[in-house]
């Protein structure tokens, strides 16, 4: 039995009373949280810093880990997409992809991450996930802008999801983004996830080009579709924001909107009213677009905010503390306590896994991290369990 105390203990939503002590049993599971009165003082291990539950990374692409340092920075999403597609088409063996994904998985674990919402286009990362100490929820990502291909693309995604499930891994379906997935296909995916009580995810308003595309203005997606030799002359811009074009396909279900860099107040309110989660991946935003969301616009929706690392194709590391620090230094309104909640309970809530993660749960090992605050920035000290 271990008795752990620190300057502060954060339970996933708030700080516990100062006298709180976490009791850990011999199997590393949290037994209970008690008051220090009644425990012999010399039995208590005291840590300088804040004890938190294990972190939840709400958005990653493990299968892109081999593309670290391969993609040019600050090109914007259409060119980034082009580079990802070209690089993925060749030059790497299955073993290299597996090794890089496995190293990335270990990196996340060592950075205090215990659960991940991870995007997969194919099965390249499944073996890593099967052997990982981290619990993954895999979003099988589907693309298809042409509504005529809706059924084929949906069935293709479903086949990969069934393969994932057959390996004992959990997952759901997710459209890639509004500019790459028809609203008909987004609706079919949203329906499937809702009927199966599974979380949904979509890249949302990551680039200004997306807004231009939806308003029918000159935009860089034309270049991407030319590169892909896809004729999109049939596409009629809906004349509204991308979010507005698909938001009605979401009905009373768990949904994660990722990035939200170019979401305005009206978009945010529309999504907040649907109880969507907003996931921020600041370092990827800086890598690709060199632009961050206005975090202050999300101040009234603290319980709906979570954080992701995105992939090593657009980030130098998979470390949620680095992401949290960008948010802390670019928001006057979000506090350390807010950000700790985003890293723990909110991420778990977005993925529908609060029964096991994101909180200090008796009978469970949902991870315990020790962090400290220095100059308004978080510093990861170590994993405690
Ligand atoms: Zn992503």
Coordinates of C-alpha atoms and ligand atoms in Angstrom, one line a residue:
X1 CA 0.0 0.0 0.0
X2 CA 1.3 3.5 -0.9
X3 CA 0.0 6.8 0.5
X4 CA 0.6 9.7 -1.9
X5 CA 0.3 13.4 -1.2
X6 CA 1.4 16.5 -3.1
X7 CA 1.2 20.3 -3.0
X8 CA -2.1 19.8 -4.9
X9 CA -4.1 16.8 -6.2
X10 CA -6.2 17.4 -9.3
X11 CA -9.0 14.8 -9.8
X12 CA -9.8 15.4 -13.4
X13 CA -12.2 18.3 -12.8
X14 CA -10.9 20.2 -9.7
X15 CA -8.3 20.3 -7.0
X16 CA -9.1 18.1 -3.9
X17 CA -9.0 19.4 -0.4
X18 CA -5.5 20.1 0.9
X19 CA -5.5 17.2 3.3
X20 CA -6.2 14.5 0.6
X21 CA -4.1 11.5 0.3
X22 CA -4.3 8.9 -2.5
X23 CA -4.1 5.3 -1.4
X24 CA -2.6 2.9 -4.0
X25 CA -2.9 -0.8 -3.5
X26 CA -0.3 -3.5 -4.3
X27 CA -1.5 -3.9 -7.8
X28 CA -1.0 -0.2 -8.6
X29 CA -4.8 0.5 -8.5
X30 CA -6.2 3.5 -6.7
X31 CA -7.8 2.1 -3.5
X32 CA -9.3 5.3 -2.1
X33 CA -8.8 8.9 -1.4
X34 CA -8.7 9.7 2.3
X35 CA -7.8 12.5 4.7
X36 CA -4.2 12.5 6.0
X37 CA -5.5 12.6 9.6
X38 CA -5.5 9.1 10.8
X39 CA -2.5 8.0 8.7
X40 CA 0.9 7.8 10.3
X41 CA 2.9 10.7 9.0
X42 CA 6.0 8.7 8.0
X43 CA 3.9 6.4 5.8
X44 CA 3.0 9.3 3.5
X45 CA 5.1 10.0 0.4
X46 CA 5.1 13.7 -0.4
X47 CA 5.7 15.1 -3.9
X48 CA 6.4 18.7 -4.8
X49 CA 3.9 19.5 -7.6
X50 CA 0.4 18.5 -8.7
X51 CA -0.8 14.9 -9.0
X52 CA -3.2 14.4 -11.9
X53 CA -4.9 11.4 -13.5
X54 CA -3.2 10.0 -16.6
X55 CA -3.5 12.2 -19.7
X56 CA -5.9 11.5 -22.6
X57 CA -4.7 12.4 -26.1
X58 CA -8.0 13.1 -28.0
X59 CA -6.4 13.2 -31.5
X60 CA -3.4 11.5 -33.0
X61 CA -2.5 9.6 -36.2
X62 CA -0.1 6.9 -35.0
X63 CA 0.2 5.5 -38.6
X64 CA 1.9 8.7 -39.8
X65 CA 4.7 8.5 -37.2
X66 CA 7.3 7.5 -39.9
X67 CA 6.7 10.9 -41.6
X68 CA 8.4 12.9 -38.8
X69 CA 10.6 15.7 -40.2
X70 CA 9.5 14.7 -43.7
X71 CA 6.9 17.3 -44.4
X72 CA 7.6 21.0 -45.1
X73 CA 6.3 23.5 -42.5
X74 CA 3.9 26.4 -43.0
X75 CA 2.6 25.3 -46.4
X76 CA -1.1 25.3 -45.5
X77 CA -3.4 22.3 -45.4
X78 CA -3.9 21.7 -49.2
X79 CA -0.1 21.4 -49.8
X80 CA 0.4 19.5 -46.6
X81 CA -2.2 17.0 -47.8
X82 CA -0.4 16.7 -51.1
X83 CA 2.9 16.0 -49.4
X84 CA 1.4 13.4 -47.0
X85 CA -0.2 11.5 -49.9
X86 CA 3.0 11.5 -52.0
X87 CA 5.2 10.4 -49.1
X88 CA 2.8 7.7 -48.0
X89 CA 2.7 6.2 -51.5
X90 CA 6.3 4.8 -51.3
X91 CA 9.7 4.6 -49.7
X92 CA 8.8 2.9 -46.4
X93 CA 8.6 -0.7 -45.6
X94 CA 5.9 -2.2 -43.3
X95 CA 8.6 -2.8 -40.7
X96 CA 9.8 0.8 -40.7
X97 CA 6.2 2.0 -40.4
X98 CA 5.6 -0.4 -37.5
X99 CA 8.8 0.5 -35.7
X100 CA 8.1 4.3 -35.9
X101 CA 4.5 3.8 -34.7
X102 CA 5.7 1.7 -31.8
X103 CA 8.4 4.2 -30.8
X104 CA 5.7 6.9 -30.9
X105 CA 3.4 4.8 -28.7
X106 CA 6.2 4.4 -26.2
X107 CA 6.9 8.2 -26.3
X108 CA 3.3 8.9 -25.5
X109 CA 3.3 6.4 -22.6
X110 CA 6.5 8.0 -21.2
X111 CA 4.8 11.4 -21.4
X112 CA 2.0 10.3 -19.1
X113 CA -0.6 9.5 -21.8
X114 CA -2.8 6.5 -21.0
X115 CA -5.5 6.7 -23.6
X116 CA -5.6 8.0 -27.2
X117 CA -8.2 8.8 -29.8
X118 CA -6.3 7.8 -32.9
X119 CA -7.1 8.2 -36.6
X120 CA -6.4 5.2 -38.9
X121 CA -6.9 5.1 -42.7
X122 CA -5.6 1.5 -42.8
X123 CA -4.4 -1.3 -40.5
X124 CA -0.7 -0.2 -40.3
X125 CA -0.9 0.8 -36.7
X126 CA -3.1 -2.0 -35.4
X127 CA -0.3 -4.3 -34.2
X128 CA 1.3 -1.5 -32.2
X129 CA -2.1 -0.8 -30.6
X130 CA -2.6 -4.5 -29.8
X131 CA 0.7 -4.6 -27.9
X132 CA 0.5 -1.2 -26.3
X133 CA 0.1 -0.3 -22.6
X134 CA -2.0 2.6 -23.9
X135 CA -5.7 2.2 -24.5
X136 CA -6.7 3.3 -28.0
X137 CA -10.0 4.3 -29.5
X138 CA -9.4 4.1 -33.2
X139 CA -11.4 6.3 -35.6
X140 CA -11.4 4.6 -39.0
X141 CA -11.2 7.6 -41.3
X142 CA -13.3 7.8 -44.4
X143 CA -12.9 10.2 -47.3
X144 CA -15.1 10.8 -50.4
X145 CA -16.2 14.2 -51.6
X146 CA -18.4 12.8 -54.4
X147 CA -21.8 11.8 -53.0
X148 CA -22.0 9.1 -55.8
X149 CA -19.2 7.2 -54.0
X150 CA -20.9 7.3 -50.6
X151 CA -21.8 3.6 -50.2
X152 CA -18.5 2.3 -51.6
X153 CA -16.4 4.5 -49.2
X154 CA -18.7 3.7 -46.3
X155 CA -18.4 0.0 -46.8
X156 CA -14.6 0.2 -47.2
X157 CA -14.4 2.0 -43.8
X158 CA -16.7 -0.6 -42.2
X159 CA -14.5 -3.4 -43.5
X160 CA -11.4 -1.9 -41.8
X161 CA -13.5 -1.3 -38.6
X162 CA -14.5 -4.9 -38.5
X163 CA -10.9 -6.0 -38.9
X164 CA -9.9 -3.7 -36.0
X165 CA -12.7 -5.2 -33.8
X166 CA -11.6 -8.7 -34.7
X167 CA -8.2 -7.9 -33.2
X168 CA -9.9 -6.9 -29.9
X169 CA -9.5 -3.2 -30.5
X170 CA -12.2 -0.6 -30.1
X171 CA -13.1 1.9 -32.7
X172 CA -15.7 3.9 -34.7
X173 CA -16.0 5.6 -38.1
X174 CA -15.0 9.2 -38.8
X175 CA -15.1 11.4 -41.8
X176 CA -11.8 13.1 -42.6
X177 CA -13.0 16.7 -43.1
X178 CA -15.8 18.6 -44.7
X179 CA -13.7 19.5 -47.8
X180 CA -12.9 15.8 -48.4
X181 CA -16.1 14.0 -47.4
X182 CA -19.6 14.7 -48.8
X183 CA -22.3 15.7 -46.3
X184 CA -24.2 12.6 -47.3
X185 CA -21.3 10.4 -46.3
X186 CA -20.7 12.5 -43.1
X187 CA -24.4 11.8 -42.3
X188 CA -24.1 8.1 -42.9
X189 CA -21.0 7.9 -40.6
X190 CA -22.7 10.0 -37.9
X191 CA -25.7 7.7 -38.1
X192 CA -23.6 4.6 -37.7
X193 CA -21.7 6.0 -34.7
X194 CA -24.9 7.2 -33.0
X195 CA -26.7 3.9 -33.5
X196 CA -23.7 2.1 -32.0
X197 CA -23.2 4.6 -29.3
X198 CA -19.7 5.3 -30.5
X199 CA -17.8 8.6 -30.6
X200 CA -17.5 10.5 -33.9
X201 CA -14.7 12.8 -35.0
X202 CA -13.9 15.2 -37.9
X203 CA -11.2 17.7 -38.8
X204 CA -13.0 21.0 -38.6
X205 CA -12.0 24.4 -40.0
X206 CA -8.3 23.8 -39.9
X207 CA -7.5 26.1 -42.7
X208 CA -8.9 29.3 -44.1
X209 CA -9.0 27.6 -47.5
X210 CA -11.8 25.4 -46.2
X211 CA -13.9 28.4 -45.6
X212 CA -13.2 29.8 -49.0
X213 CA -14.0 26.4 -50.5
X214 CA -17.4 26.4 -48.8
X215 CA -18.2 30.0 -49.8
X216 CA -17.2 29.3 -53.4
X217 CA -14.2 31.6 -53.4
X218 CA -10.9 31.0 -55.1
X219 CA -9.0 28.4 -52.9
X220 CA -6.1 26.1 -52.8
X221 CA -8.1 22.8 -52.6
X222 CA -8.5 23.1 -56.4
X223 CA -4.7 22.5 -56.6
X224 CA -5.0 19.4 -54.3
X225 CA -7.8 18.0 -56.3
X226 CA -5.9 18.6 -59.6
X227 CA -2.9 16.8 -58.1
X228 CA -5.2 13.9 -57.2
X229 CA -6.7 14.1 -60.8
X230 CA -10.2 14.4 -59.3
X231 CA -12.7 16.4 -61.3
X232 CA -14.8 18.4 -58.8
X233 CA -16.4 20.7 -61.3
X234 CA -19.8 19.2 -60.1
X235 CA -19.2 20.6 -56.6
X236 CA -21.5 23.4 -55.7
X237 CA -20.3 25.5 -52.8
X238 CA -23.0 25.7 -50.2
X239 CA -22.3 29.4 -49.4
X240 CA -22.0 28.9 -45.7
X241 CA -19.2 27.8 -43.3
X242 CA -18.1 24.2 -43.5
X243 CA -19.3 23.5 -40.0
X244 CA -22.7 24.9 -40.8
X245 CA -22.9 22.6 -43.8
X246 CA -22.8 19.4 -41.8
X247 CA -23.6 20.2 -38.2
X248 CA -27.3 19.1 -38.6
X249 CA -26.0 15.5 -39.3
X250 CA -25.0 15.3 -35.7
X251 CA -27.8 14.5 -33.4
X252 CA -27.4 14.0 -29.6
X253 CA -24.1 12.1 -29.8
X254 CA -20.5 12.3 -28.8
X255 CA -18.6 14.2 -31.5
X256 CA -15.1 15.6 -31.5
X257 CA -14.4 18.6 -33.8
X258 CA -10.6 18.7 -34.3
X259 CA -8.6 22.0 -34.8
X260 CA -11.3 24.7 -35.1
X261 CA -8.6 27.3 -36.0
X262 CA -10.9 29.3 -38.2
X263 CA -14.2 28.7 -36.3
X264 CA -16.0 32.0 -35.5
X265 CA -18.3 32.7 -32.6
X266 CA -21.4 31.6 -34.5
X267 CA -19.8 28.3 -35.6
X268 CA -18.6 27.6 -32.1
X269 CA -22.1 28.2 -30.6
X270 CA -23.7 25.9 -33.2
X271 CA -21.4 23.1 -32.3
X272 CA -21.6 23.8 -28.6
X273 CA -25.4 23.6 -28.7
X274 CA -24.9 20.1 -30.2
X275 CA -22.7 19.2 -27.2
X276 CA -19.7 18.7 -29.5
X277 CA -16.2 18.5 -28.1
X278 CA -13.6 20.9 -29.5
X279 CA -10.1 19.4 -29.7
X280 CA -7.1 21.6 -30.0
X281 CA -3.8 20.5 -31.6
X282 CA -1.8 23.8 -31.3
X283 CA 1.6 22.5 -32.4
X284 CA 0.2 21.0 -35.6
X285 CA -1.6 24.2 -36.3
X286 CA 1.7 26.1 -36.0
X287 CA 3.5 23.5 -38.1
X288 CA 1.0 23.5 -41.0
X289 CA -0.8 26.8 -41.0
X290 CA 1.3 28.8 -38.5
X291 CA -2.0 30.0 -37.0
X292 CA -3.8 29.2 -33.8
X293 CA -7.5 29.2 -32.8
X294 CA -8.6 32.2 -30.8
X295 CA -8.9 30.2 -27.5
X296 CA -10.7 33.0 -25.8
X297 CA -13.7 32.3 -28.0
X298 CA -14.1 28.9 -26.3
X299 CA -14.1 30.3 -22.8
X300 CA -17.8 29.5 -22.1
X301 CA -17.4 25.9 -23.2
X302 CA -14.6 24.7 -20.8
X303 CA -16.3 21.3 -20.3
X304 CA -16.2 20.7 -24.0
X305 CA -12.5 21.3 -24.7
X306 CA -9.9 18.7 -25.1
X307 CA -6.4 18.4 -26.5
X308 CA -4.6 16.3 -29.1
X309 CA -1.0 16.0 -30.4
X310 CA -2.0 15.2 -34.0
X311 CA 0.7 13.2 -35.7
X312 CA 4.5 13.3 -36.0
X313 CA 4.0 14.3 -39.6
X314 CA 3.0 17.8 -38.2
X315 CA 4.6 17.8 -34.8
X316 CA 8.1 17.3 -33.3
X317 CA 6.8 15.2 -30.4
X318 CA 3.7 13.5 -29.0
X319 CA 3.6 15.4 -25.7
X320 CA 0.3 16.8 -24.4
X321 CA 2.1 19.1 -21.9
X322 CA 3.8 20.9 -24.9
X323 CA 0.3 21.4 -26.4
X324 CA -1.1 22.6 -23.1
X325 CA 1.7 25.2 -22.8
X326 CA 1.0 26.7 -26.2
X327 CA -2.7 27.1 -25.1
X328 CA -1.7 28.6 -21.8
X329 CA 0.7 31.1 -23.4
X330 CA -1.9 32.2 -26.1
X331 CA -5.0 32.5 -23.9
X332 CA -5.5 35.1 -21.3
X333 CA -8.6 33.4 -19.9
X334 CA -7.8 29.6 -19.7
X335 CA -6.2 28.7 -16.4
X336 CA -3.9 25.9 -15.4
X337 CA -6.9 24.1 -13.8
X338 CA -8.9 24.5 -17.0
X339 CA -6.1 23.0 -19.1
X340 CA -5.5 20.1 -16.6
X341 CA -9.2 19.3 -17.0
X342 CA -8.8 19.3 -20.8
X343 CA -5.9 16.9 -20.5
X344 CA -7.7 14.5 -18.3
X345 CA -11.5 14.3 -17.8
X346 CA -12.6 16.1 -20.9
X347 CA -10.5 13.9 -23.2
X348 CA -11.9 10.8 -21.6
X349 CA -15.4 12.3 -21.9
X350 CA -14.9 13.0 -25.6
X351 CA -13.9 9.4 -26.2
X352 CA -16.6 8.0 -23.9
X353 CA -14.1 6.3 -21.5
X354 CA -14.7 8.2 -18.2
X355 CA -15.4 4.8 -16.5
X356 CA -11.7 4.0 -16.8
X357 CA -9.8 7.2 -17.5
X358 CA -9.6 10.9 -16.9
X359 CA -10.4 10.7 -13.2
X360 CA -9.2 9.3 -9.9
X361 CA -11.3 6.2 -9.9
X362 CA -11.3 3.7 -7.0
X363 CA -10.6 0.2 -8.1
X364 CA -8.9 1.4 -11.4
X365 CA -5.4 2.4 -12.5
X366 CA -6.2 5.4 -14.8
X367 CA -2.6 6.5 -14.5
X368 CA -1.1 9.1 -12.1
X369 CA 1.2 11.9 -13.3
X370 CA 3.2 14.5 -11.4
X371 CA 3.5 17.9 -12.9
X372 CA 4.5 21.4 -11.7
X373 CA 3.7 24.9 -12.7
X374 CA 6.6 27.3 -13.4
X375 CA 6.2 30.8 -14.9
X376 CA 2.6 29.9 -15.9
X377 CA 3.7 26.9 -17.8
X378 CA 3.3 23.2 -17.0
X379 CA 6.2 20.9 -16.6
X380 CA 5.9 17.1 -16.6
X381 CA 8.0 15.6 -13.8
X382 CA 7.1 11.9 -13.9
X383 CA 4.6 9.1 -14.0
X384 CA 3.7 7.9 -10.6
X385 CA 1.7 4.8 -11.7
Ligands
LIG1 ZN1 -5.5 15.0 -37.6

